[in-house]
Short mmCIF file of N, CA and C in Angstrom, two decimals:
data_model
loop_
_atom_site.label_atom_id
_atom_site.label_comp_id
_atom_site.label_asym_id
_atom_site.label_seq_id
_atom_site.Cartn_x
_atom_site.Cartn_y
_atom_site.Cartn_z
N ALA A 14 12.19 -1.64 -12.61
CA ALA A 14 12.30 -0.76 -11.46
C ALA A 14 11.99 0.69 -11.86
N GLN A 15 12.38 1.07 -13.07
CA GLN A 15 12.13 2.44 -13.51
C GLN A 15 10.63 2.70 -13.65
N VAL A 16 9.88 1.73 -14.19
CA VAL A 16 8.43 1.88 -14.30
C VAL A 16 7.81 1.96 -12.91
N ALA A 17 8.30 1.13 -12.00
CA ALA A 17 7.78 1.14 -10.63
C ALA A 17 8.03 2.50 -9.97
N ARG A 18 9.20 3.05 -10.16
CA ARG A 18 9.49 4.38 -9.60
C ARG A 18 8.58 5.43 -10.20
N SER A 19 8.35 5.36 -11.50
CA SER A 19 7.46 6.33 -12.15
C SER A 19 6.04 6.22 -11.59
N LEU A 20 5.58 4.99 -11.44
CA LEU A 20 4.25 4.78 -10.85
C LEU A 20 4.21 5.30 -9.43
N ALA A 21 5.26 5.04 -8.67
CA ALA A 21 5.30 5.49 -7.28
C ALA A 21 5.24 7.01 -7.20
N ARG A 22 5.95 7.68 -8.09
CA ARG A 22 5.94 9.15 -8.06
C ARG A 22 4.60 9.71 -8.52
N GLY A 23 3.96 9.05 -9.48
CA GLY A 23 2.70 9.55 -10.01
C GLY A 23 1.50 9.09 -9.23
N VAL A 24 1.23 7.81 -9.29
CA VAL A 24 0.05 7.24 -8.64
C VAL A 24 0.13 7.38 -7.13
N SER A 25 1.28 7.02 -6.56
CA SER A 25 1.41 7.07 -5.11
C SER A 25 1.25 8.48 -4.59
N ALA A 26 1.87 9.43 -5.27
CA ALA A 26 1.76 10.82 -4.81
C ALA A 26 0.31 11.31 -4.87
N HIS A 27 -0.41 10.85 -5.87
CA HIS A 27 -1.78 11.32 -6.05
C HIS A 27 -2.77 10.60 -5.14
N TRP A 28 -2.64 9.28 -4.99
CA TRP A 28 -3.64 8.49 -4.26
C TRP A 28 -3.13 7.99 -2.92
N HIS A 29 -2.09 7.16 -2.94
CA HIS A 29 -1.62 6.52 -1.71
C HIS A 29 -1.19 7.53 -0.66
N ASP A 30 -0.38 8.52 -1.05
CA ASP A 30 0.10 9.51 -0.09
C ASP A 30 -1.04 10.33 0.49
N ARG A 31 -2.05 10.57 -0.30
CA ARG A 31 -3.19 11.37 0.15
C ARG A 31 -4.04 10.61 1.17
N LEU A 32 -4.20 9.31 0.98
CA LEU A 32 -5.07 8.53 1.87
C LEU A 32 -4.33 7.93 3.07
N ALA A 33 -3.02 7.80 2.99
CA ALA A 33 -2.25 7.18 4.08
C ALA A 33 -2.46 7.87 5.42
N PRO A 34 -2.39 9.21 5.51
CA PRO A 34 -2.59 9.83 6.83
C PRO A 34 -4.00 9.61 7.38
N LEU A 35 -4.99 9.56 6.49
CA LEU A 35 -6.36 9.31 6.94
C LEU A 35 -6.50 7.91 7.51
N LEU A 36 -5.90 6.95 6.83
CA LEU A 36 -5.95 5.57 7.30
C LEU A 36 -5.16 5.41 8.59
N ALA A 37 -4.02 6.07 8.67
CA ALA A 37 -3.18 5.98 9.87
C ALA A 37 -3.91 6.46 11.12
N ARG A 38 -4.83 7.40 10.96
CA ARG A 38 -5.60 7.91 12.11
C ARG A 38 -6.46 6.82 12.76
N LEU A 39 -6.78 5.78 12.01
CA LEU A 39 -7.63 4.71 12.54
C LEU A 39 -6.85 3.70 13.36
N ILE A 40 -5.54 3.84 13.36
CA ILE A 40 -4.66 2.89 14.05
C ILE A 40 -4.13 3.56 15.33
N PRO A 41 -3.92 2.81 16.39
CA PRO A 41 -3.45 3.41 17.65
C PRO A 41 -2.20 4.28 17.46
N SER A 42 -2.08 5.29 18.33
CA SER A 42 -0.97 6.24 18.20
C SER A 42 0.38 5.62 18.55
N THR A 43 0.38 4.56 19.33
CA THR A 43 1.62 3.82 19.60
C THR A 43 1.40 2.38 19.16
N LEU A 44 2.30 1.90 18.34
CA LEU A 44 2.18 0.54 17.84
C LEU A 44 3.09 -0.39 18.64
N SER A 45 2.49 -1.42 19.19
CA SER A 45 3.27 -2.46 19.86
C SER A 45 2.98 -3.75 19.12
N ASP A 46 3.75 -4.74 19.39
CA ASP A 46 3.59 -6.04 18.76
C ASP A 46 3.84 -5.97 17.26
N LEU A 47 2.91 -6.53 16.49
CA LEU A 47 3.15 -6.73 15.07
C LEU A 47 2.00 -6.15 14.24
N THR A 48 2.34 -5.30 13.28
CA THR A 48 1.37 -4.74 12.35
C THR A 48 1.66 -5.30 10.97
N LEU A 49 0.62 -5.77 10.30
CA LEU A 49 0.74 -6.27 8.94
C LEU A 49 0.16 -5.25 7.99
N GLU A 50 0.93 -4.92 6.96
CA GLU A 50 0.41 -4.07 5.89
C GLU A 50 0.31 -4.92 4.62
N LEU A 51 -0.89 -5.06 4.12
CA LEU A 51 -1.12 -5.82 2.89
C LEU A 51 -1.00 -4.89 1.70
N GLY A 52 0.04 -5.07 0.90
CA GLY A 52 0.24 -4.24 -0.28
C GLY A 52 0.77 -2.87 0.07
N CYS A 53 2.04 -2.80 0.41
CA CYS A 53 2.60 -1.50 0.84
C CYS A 53 2.88 -0.56 -0.33
N TYR A 54 2.81 -1.06 -1.57
CA TYR A 54 3.05 -0.26 -2.76
C TYR A 54 4.40 0.43 -2.62
N ALA A 55 4.48 1.74 -2.59
CA ALA A 55 5.77 2.43 -2.48
C ALA A 55 6.09 2.84 -1.05
N GLY A 56 5.30 2.41 -0.09
CA GLY A 56 5.61 2.63 1.31
C GLY A 56 4.98 3.84 1.96
N ALA A 57 3.97 4.44 1.35
CA ALA A 57 3.36 5.66 1.91
C ALA A 57 2.77 5.41 3.30
N LEU A 58 1.97 4.37 3.46
CA LEU A 58 1.36 4.10 4.76
C LEU A 58 2.42 3.65 5.76
N THR A 59 3.36 2.85 5.33
CA THR A 59 4.45 2.40 6.22
C THR A 59 5.19 3.61 6.77
N ARG A 60 5.43 4.59 5.90
CA ARG A 60 6.11 5.83 6.31
C ARG A 60 5.32 6.56 7.40
N HIS A 61 4.00 6.55 7.32
CA HIS A 61 3.18 7.22 8.32
C HIS A 61 3.10 6.44 9.64
N LEU A 62 3.17 5.13 9.54
CA LEU A 62 3.05 4.31 10.74
C LEU A 62 4.38 4.12 11.47
N ALA A 63 5.49 4.18 10.76
CA ALA A 63 6.81 3.88 11.34
C ALA A 63 7.15 4.70 12.58
N PRO A 64 6.86 5.99 12.62
CA PRO A 64 7.21 6.76 13.83
C PRO A 64 6.45 6.33 15.09
N ARG A 65 5.40 5.56 14.94
CA ARG A 65 4.59 5.13 16.08
C ARG A 65 5.10 3.86 16.75
N LEU A 66 6.08 3.21 16.16
CA LEU A 66 6.54 1.93 16.67
C LEU A 66 7.26 2.09 18.00
N ASP A 67 6.88 1.26 18.98
CA ASP A 67 7.67 1.25 20.19
C ASP A 67 8.89 0.35 19.94
N THR A 68 9.76 0.22 20.91
CA THR A 68 11.05 -0.43 20.65
C THR A 68 10.97 -1.89 20.24
N ASN A 69 9.93 -2.60 20.62
CA ASN A 69 9.82 -4.02 20.28
C ASN A 69 8.85 -4.31 19.14
N ALA A 70 8.22 -3.28 18.62
CA ALA A 70 7.20 -3.49 17.58
C ALA A 70 7.83 -3.59 16.19
N ARG A 71 7.07 -4.19 15.29
CA ARG A 71 7.51 -4.30 13.89
C ARG A 71 6.32 -4.12 12.96
N ILE A 72 6.63 -3.67 11.76
CA ILE A 72 5.66 -3.65 10.67
C ILE A 72 6.16 -4.61 9.61
N ILE A 73 5.31 -5.55 9.23
CA ILE A 73 5.62 -6.40 8.09
C ILE A 73 4.76 -5.90 6.94
N ALA A 74 5.42 -5.42 5.91
CA ALA A 74 4.73 -4.88 4.74
C ALA A 74 4.91 -5.85 3.58
N ILE A 75 3.82 -6.43 3.15
CA ILE A 75 3.83 -7.40 2.06
C ILE A 75 3.44 -6.68 0.77
N GLU A 76 4.24 -6.82 -0.27
CA GLU A 76 3.93 -6.22 -1.57
C GLU A 76 4.11 -7.29 -2.64
N PRO A 77 3.03 -7.65 -3.35
CA PRO A 77 3.11 -8.71 -4.36
C PRO A 77 3.99 -8.36 -5.57
N ASN A 78 4.16 -7.08 -5.84
CA ASN A 78 4.95 -6.67 -7.00
C ASN A 78 6.41 -6.46 -6.57
N ASN A 79 7.32 -7.26 -7.14
CA ASN A 79 8.74 -7.20 -6.75
C ASN A 79 9.33 -5.80 -6.91
N ALA A 80 9.03 -5.16 -8.04
CA ALA A 80 9.59 -3.83 -8.31
C ALA A 80 9.09 -2.81 -7.29
N MET A 81 7.80 -2.87 -6.95
CA MET A 81 7.26 -1.94 -5.97
C MET A 81 7.82 -2.21 -4.58
N ALA A 82 8.03 -3.47 -4.23
CA ALA A 82 8.65 -3.81 -2.95
C ALA A 82 10.05 -3.20 -2.88
N TRP A 83 10.77 -3.25 -3.99
CA TRP A 83 12.11 -2.65 -4.06
C TRP A 83 12.02 -1.14 -3.84
N VAL A 84 11.05 -0.47 -4.50
CA VAL A 84 10.87 0.98 -4.32
C VAL A 84 10.57 1.29 -2.85
N ALA A 85 9.67 0.52 -2.24
CA ALA A 85 9.32 0.75 -0.83
C ALA A 85 10.56 0.59 0.05
N HIS A 86 11.33 -0.45 -0.21
CA HIS A 86 12.56 -0.67 0.56
C HIS A 86 13.50 0.53 0.44
N LYS A 87 13.69 1.02 -0.77
CA LYS A 87 14.56 2.19 -1.01
C LYS A 87 14.02 3.43 -0.31
N GLU A 88 12.69 3.63 -0.37
CA GLU A 88 12.07 4.80 0.24
C GLU A 88 12.21 4.80 1.76
N LEU A 89 12.28 3.61 2.35
CA LEU A 89 12.25 3.51 3.81
C LEU A 89 13.61 3.17 4.42
N GLN A 90 14.64 2.96 3.62
CA GLN A 90 15.93 2.49 4.13
C GLN A 90 16.66 3.50 5.02
N ASP A 91 16.33 4.77 4.90
CA ASP A 91 17.01 5.78 5.71
C ASP A 91 16.32 6.08 7.03
N ARG A 92 15.23 5.41 7.31
CA ARG A 92 14.50 5.65 8.57
C ARG A 92 15.32 5.14 9.75
N GLU A 93 15.24 5.85 10.83
CA GLU A 93 15.99 5.48 12.04
C GLU A 93 15.60 4.08 12.52
N ASN A 94 14.33 3.73 12.43
CA ASN A 94 13.86 2.42 12.90
C ASN A 94 13.69 1.42 11.75
N ARG A 95 14.50 1.53 10.72
CA ARG A 95 14.35 0.68 9.53
C ARG A 95 14.44 -0.82 9.84
N LYS A 96 15.12 -1.20 10.92
CA LYS A 96 15.23 -2.61 11.27
C LYS A 96 13.90 -3.17 11.77
N GLN A 97 12.99 -2.29 12.12
CA GLN A 97 11.66 -2.72 12.57
C GLN A 97 10.68 -2.80 11.40
N LEU A 98 11.12 -2.36 10.22
CA LEU A 98 10.27 -2.36 9.03
C LEU A 98 10.71 -3.50 8.12
N ILE A 99 9.85 -4.46 7.93
CA ILE A 99 10.17 -5.62 7.10
C ILE A 99 9.35 -5.52 5.83
N ILE A 100 10.01 -5.27 4.71
CA ILE A 100 9.34 -5.18 3.41
C ILE A 100 9.59 -6.50 2.70
N ARG A 101 8.50 -7.18 2.32
CA ARG A 101 8.63 -8.48 1.66
C ARG A 101 7.91 -8.46 0.33
N ALA A 102 8.61 -8.89 -0.70
CA ALA A 102 7.97 -9.11 -2.00
C ALA A 102 7.38 -10.52 -1.95
N ALA A 103 6.07 -10.59 -1.80
CA ALA A 103 5.41 -11.89 -1.64
C ALA A 103 3.92 -11.73 -1.89
N PRO A 104 3.26 -12.81 -2.26
CA PRO A 104 1.80 -12.75 -2.40
C PRO A 104 1.15 -12.58 -1.02
N PHE A 105 -0.04 -11.99 -1.01
CA PHE A 105 -0.74 -11.74 0.25
C PHE A 105 -0.93 -13.02 1.07
N GLU A 106 -1.11 -14.14 0.40
CA GLU A 106 -1.37 -15.40 1.09
C GLU A 106 -0.27 -15.73 2.11
N GLU A 107 0.96 -15.31 1.82
CA GLU A 107 2.06 -15.60 2.75
C GLU A 107 1.86 -14.91 4.10
N ALA A 108 1.16 -13.80 4.09
CA ALA A 108 0.90 -13.08 5.34
C ALA A 108 0.02 -13.90 6.28
N PHE A 109 -0.72 -14.84 5.72
CA PHE A 109 -1.61 -15.66 6.53
C PHE A 109 -0.97 -16.99 6.95
N ASP A 110 0.30 -17.19 6.55
CA ASP A 110 1.02 -18.40 6.95
C ASP A 110 1.65 -18.22 8.33
N VAL A 111 0.86 -17.71 9.24
CA VAL A 111 1.30 -17.51 10.63
C VAL A 111 0.23 -18.08 11.54
N GLY A 112 0.54 -18.17 12.78
CA GLY A 112 -0.43 -18.70 13.73
C GLY A 112 -1.60 -17.75 13.94
N PRO A 113 -2.65 -18.25 14.58
CA PRO A 113 -3.80 -17.40 14.88
C PRO A 113 -3.41 -16.29 15.85
N ARG A 114 -4.11 -15.18 15.74
CA ARG A 114 -3.92 -14.04 16.65
C ARG A 114 -2.50 -13.48 16.60
N SER A 115 -1.88 -13.46 15.42
CA SER A 115 -0.49 -13.02 15.27
C SER A 115 -0.32 -11.51 15.17
N TYR A 116 -1.33 -10.82 14.61
CA TYR A 116 -1.17 -9.40 14.33
C TYR A 116 -2.02 -8.54 15.25
N ASN A 117 -1.44 -7.43 15.68
CA ASN A 117 -2.16 -6.47 16.49
C ASN A 117 -2.99 -5.56 15.58
N ASN A 118 -2.46 -5.26 14.40
CA ASN A 118 -3.14 -4.43 13.41
C ASN A 118 -2.91 -5.02 12.03
N ILE A 119 -3.92 -4.90 11.17
CA ILE A 119 -3.77 -5.23 9.76
C ILE A 119 -4.31 -4.04 8.98
N VAL A 120 -3.48 -3.52 8.07
CA VAL A 120 -3.86 -2.35 7.29
C VAL A 120 -3.62 -2.60 5.81
N ALA A 121 -4.38 -1.89 4.98
CA ALA A 121 -4.21 -1.98 3.53
C ALA A 121 -4.67 -0.65 2.92
N ASN A 122 -3.80 -0.03 2.15
CA ASN A 122 -4.10 1.27 1.55
C ASN A 122 -4.24 1.11 0.04
N LEU A 123 -5.47 1.03 -0.42
CA LEU A 123 -5.79 0.94 -1.86
C LEU A 123 -5.24 -0.30 -2.54
N THR A 124 -5.12 -1.40 -1.81
CA THR A 124 -4.49 -2.57 -2.42
C THR A 124 -5.36 -3.81 -2.46
N LEU A 125 -6.53 -3.79 -1.88
CA LEU A 125 -7.34 -5.00 -1.81
C LEU A 125 -8.41 -5.11 -2.87
N GLY A 126 -8.93 -4.01 -3.35
CA GLY A 126 -10.11 -4.01 -4.21
C GLY A 126 -10.07 -4.97 -5.38
N ASP A 127 -8.99 -5.01 -6.10
CA ASP A 127 -8.94 -5.86 -7.29
C ASP A 127 -8.24 -7.19 -7.04
N ARG A 128 -7.78 -7.43 -5.81
CA ARG A 128 -7.03 -8.65 -5.53
C ARG A 128 -7.83 -9.69 -4.76
N ILE A 129 -8.91 -9.29 -4.12
CA ILE A 129 -9.69 -10.21 -3.30
C ILE A 129 -10.86 -10.75 -4.12
N VAL A 130 -10.91 -12.06 -4.23
CA VAL A 130 -11.99 -12.70 -4.98
C VAL A 130 -13.14 -13.06 -4.05
N ASP A 131 -12.81 -13.68 -2.93
CA ASP A 131 -13.82 -14.13 -1.98
C ASP A 131 -13.70 -13.29 -0.70
N TRP A 132 -14.51 -12.24 -0.61
CA TRP A 132 -14.44 -11.33 0.52
C TRP A 132 -14.81 -12.01 1.83
N SER A 133 -15.76 -12.91 1.80
CA SER A 133 -16.18 -13.60 3.02
C SER A 133 -15.02 -14.42 3.60
N ALA A 134 -14.36 -15.19 2.77
CA ALA A 134 -13.22 -16.00 3.22
C ALA A 134 -12.07 -15.12 3.70
N THR A 135 -11.83 -14.03 3.00
CA THR A 135 -10.76 -13.12 3.39
C THR A 135 -11.04 -12.48 4.74
N ALA A 136 -12.28 -12.05 4.94
CA ALA A 136 -12.66 -11.45 6.22
C ALA A 136 -12.46 -12.44 7.37
N GLN A 137 -12.80 -13.71 7.13
CA GLN A 137 -12.61 -14.74 8.15
C GLN A 137 -11.13 -14.93 8.46
N GLN A 138 -10.30 -14.95 7.41
CA GLN A 138 -8.86 -15.10 7.59
C GLN A 138 -8.29 -13.93 8.40
N LEU A 139 -8.70 -12.71 8.04
CA LEU A 139 -8.22 -11.53 8.74
C LEU A 139 -8.60 -11.59 10.22
N GLN A 140 -9.84 -11.97 10.48
CA GLN A 140 -10.32 -12.04 11.86
C GLN A 140 -9.52 -13.07 12.66
N LEU A 141 -9.20 -14.19 12.04
CA LEU A 141 -8.43 -15.24 12.73
C LEU A 141 -7.01 -14.80 13.04
N LYS A 142 -6.45 -13.93 12.24
CA LYS A 142 -5.06 -13.51 12.41
C LYS A 142 -4.90 -12.32 13.35
N LEU A 143 -5.99 -11.61 13.65
CA LEU A 143 -5.93 -10.46 14.55
C LEU A 143 -5.98 -10.90 16.01
N GLN A 144 -5.18 -10.23 16.83
CA GLN A 144 -5.24 -10.44 18.27
C GLN A 144 -6.58 -9.90 18.79
N PRO A 145 -7.05 -10.37 19.93
CA PRO A 145 -8.27 -9.80 20.49
C PRO A 145 -8.09 -8.29 20.68
N GLY A 146 -9.05 -7.51 20.22
CA GLY A 146 -8.96 -6.06 20.28
C GLY A 146 -8.13 -5.45 19.17
N GLY A 147 -7.59 -6.29 18.28
CA GLY A 147 -6.79 -5.80 17.16
C GLY A 147 -7.65 -5.05 16.15
N ARG A 148 -7.01 -4.31 15.30
CA ARG A 148 -7.75 -3.49 14.33
C ARG A 148 -7.40 -3.85 12.89
N PHE A 149 -8.42 -3.81 12.06
CA PHE A 149 -8.26 -3.91 10.61
C PHE A 149 -8.77 -2.61 10.02
N ALA A 150 -7.95 -1.97 9.19
CA ALA A 150 -8.36 -0.72 8.54
C ALA A 150 -7.86 -0.74 7.11
N ALA A 151 -8.73 -0.32 6.19
CA ALA A 151 -8.35 -0.33 4.77
C ALA A 151 -9.04 0.81 4.03
N THR A 152 -8.38 1.27 2.99
CA THR A 152 -9.01 2.16 2.03
C THR A 152 -9.13 1.38 0.73
N MET A 153 -10.17 1.63 -0.01
CA MET A 153 -10.37 0.91 -1.26
C MET A 153 -11.03 1.79 -2.30
N LEU A 154 -10.59 1.61 -3.52
CA LEU A 154 -11.33 2.17 -4.64
C LEU A 154 -12.22 1.07 -5.17
N LEU A 155 -13.39 1.42 -5.56
CA LEU A 155 -14.30 0.43 -6.11
C LEU A 155 -13.88 0.08 -7.53
N ARG A 156 -14.34 -1.04 -8.01
CA ARG A 156 -14.01 -1.46 -9.38
C ARG A 156 -14.27 -0.32 -10.36
N GLU A 157 -13.40 -0.21 -11.32
CA GLU A 157 -13.45 0.81 -12.37
C GLU A 157 -13.03 2.20 -11.89
N SER A 158 -12.80 2.38 -10.58
CA SER A 158 -12.40 3.69 -10.09
C SER A 158 -11.04 4.12 -10.64
N TRP A 159 -10.11 3.16 -10.78
CA TRP A 159 -8.79 3.50 -11.33
C TRP A 159 -8.94 4.03 -12.75
N ARG A 160 -9.79 3.38 -13.53
CA ARG A 160 -9.99 3.81 -14.91
C ARG A 160 -10.51 5.25 -14.94
N GLU A 161 -11.46 5.56 -14.07
CA GLU A 161 -11.98 6.92 -14.00
C GLU A 161 -10.88 7.91 -13.60
N ALA A 162 -10.07 7.53 -12.62
CA ALA A 162 -8.98 8.41 -12.18
C ALA A 162 -7.97 8.62 -13.30
N GLU A 163 -7.65 7.56 -14.03
CA GLU A 163 -6.72 7.69 -15.16
C GLU A 163 -7.29 8.59 -16.25
N ASP A 164 -8.58 8.47 -16.50
CA ASP A 164 -9.22 9.33 -17.51
C ASP A 164 -9.15 10.80 -17.10
N ILE A 165 -9.42 11.07 -15.84
CA ILE A 165 -9.35 12.46 -15.34
C ILE A 165 -7.92 12.97 -15.44
N LEU A 166 -6.96 12.15 -15.02
CA LEU A 166 -5.56 12.55 -15.09
C LEU A 166 -5.12 12.78 -16.53
N SER A 167 -5.52 11.88 -17.42
CA SER A 167 -5.16 12.02 -18.84
C SER A 167 -5.72 13.31 -19.43
N GLU A 168 -6.98 13.59 -19.13
CA GLU A 168 -7.60 14.82 -19.63
C GLU A 168 -6.91 16.06 -19.06
N THR A 169 -6.57 16.02 -17.80
CA THR A 169 -5.86 17.14 -17.17
C THR A 169 -4.51 17.37 -17.82
N LEU A 170 -3.78 16.30 -18.07
CA LEU A 170 -2.47 16.42 -18.71
C LEU A 170 -2.60 17.02 -20.11
N ARG A 171 -3.63 16.59 -20.85
CA ARG A 171 -3.86 17.15 -22.19
C ARG A 171 -4.19 18.64 -22.10
N GLN A 172 -5.05 19.01 -21.17
CA GLN A 172 -5.44 20.42 -21.03
C GLN A 172 -4.25 21.30 -20.62
N MET A 173 -3.33 20.72 -19.87
CA MET A 173 -2.16 21.48 -19.43
C MET A 173 -1.04 21.43 -20.48
N ASP A 174 -1.32 20.75 -21.59
CA ASP A 174 -0.36 20.61 -22.68
C ASP A 174 0.94 19.94 -22.22
N LEU A 175 0.80 18.93 -21.37
CA LEU A 175 1.94 18.16 -20.88
C LEU A 175 2.04 16.87 -21.69
N ARG A 176 2.47 17.01 -22.91
CA ARG A 176 2.49 15.91 -23.88
C ARG A 176 3.32 14.72 -23.41
N ASP A 177 4.52 14.96 -22.88
CA ASP A 177 5.38 13.86 -22.44
C ASP A 177 4.73 13.07 -21.30
N SER A 178 4.14 13.77 -20.36
CA SER A 178 3.47 13.10 -19.25
C SER A 178 2.25 12.33 -19.73
N SER A 179 1.53 12.90 -20.67
CA SER A 179 0.35 12.25 -21.23
C SER A 179 0.75 10.96 -21.96
N LEU A 180 1.83 11.01 -22.72
CA LEU A 180 2.32 9.81 -23.42
C LEU A 180 2.81 8.76 -22.43
N ALA A 181 3.48 9.19 -21.37
CA ALA A 181 3.93 8.24 -20.35
C ALA A 181 2.75 7.54 -19.69
N LEU A 182 1.69 8.29 -19.40
CA LEU A 182 0.48 7.69 -18.82
C LEU A 182 -0.13 6.68 -19.79
N GLN A 183 -0.18 7.01 -21.07
CA GLN A 183 -0.73 6.08 -22.05
C GLN A 183 0.07 4.79 -22.10
N ARG A 184 1.41 4.90 -22.01
CA ARG A 184 2.25 3.69 -22.00
C ARG A 184 1.95 2.85 -20.77
N LEU A 185 1.80 3.48 -19.63
CA LEU A 185 1.50 2.75 -18.39
C LEU A 185 0.14 2.08 -18.46
N GLN A 186 -0.83 2.72 -19.09
CA GLN A 186 -2.18 2.16 -19.20
C GLN A 186 -2.18 0.90 -20.07
N ARG A 187 -1.26 0.80 -21.02
CA ARG A 187 -1.19 -0.37 -21.90
C ARG A 187 -0.51 -1.56 -21.25
N MET A 188 0.12 -1.36 -20.10
CA MET A 188 0.87 -2.44 -19.44
C MET A 188 -0.05 -3.48 -18.85
#
């Protein structure tokens, strides 16, 4: 959990938090029915979407990493509408164990790029699970983009003489 929190403070603050508001703009201003978030990480996008929920709507946020799901749950537990936010530690496949046309929106913030093997099959699954007129919106880094971002961050930490932070990043890179 400590590593997950460190990642959430570092990576999430730098990438997920920055892109979440941009992605949220692609989703309707009022959320009704059911929104699925694939890979909520530390909950940045969920945090942006939660205020849009009407009284009967829910967000189901699936996070494959148990520790990150725990961080997201902790980050979102104080929200007024927390009962409408369902954070599940589960593989993405479980999100598709529902009937057709179950979701009004499906969103993913930087979580699909390295997890999807067959994009054609995944696109078909997503389409089958969306209600008519539903929306799918995602942000993605292309392969090797994380490595480039880590290299830039590592170099910046060295230039700023932040030795402890640089060592922490190196430990995380070896995981």
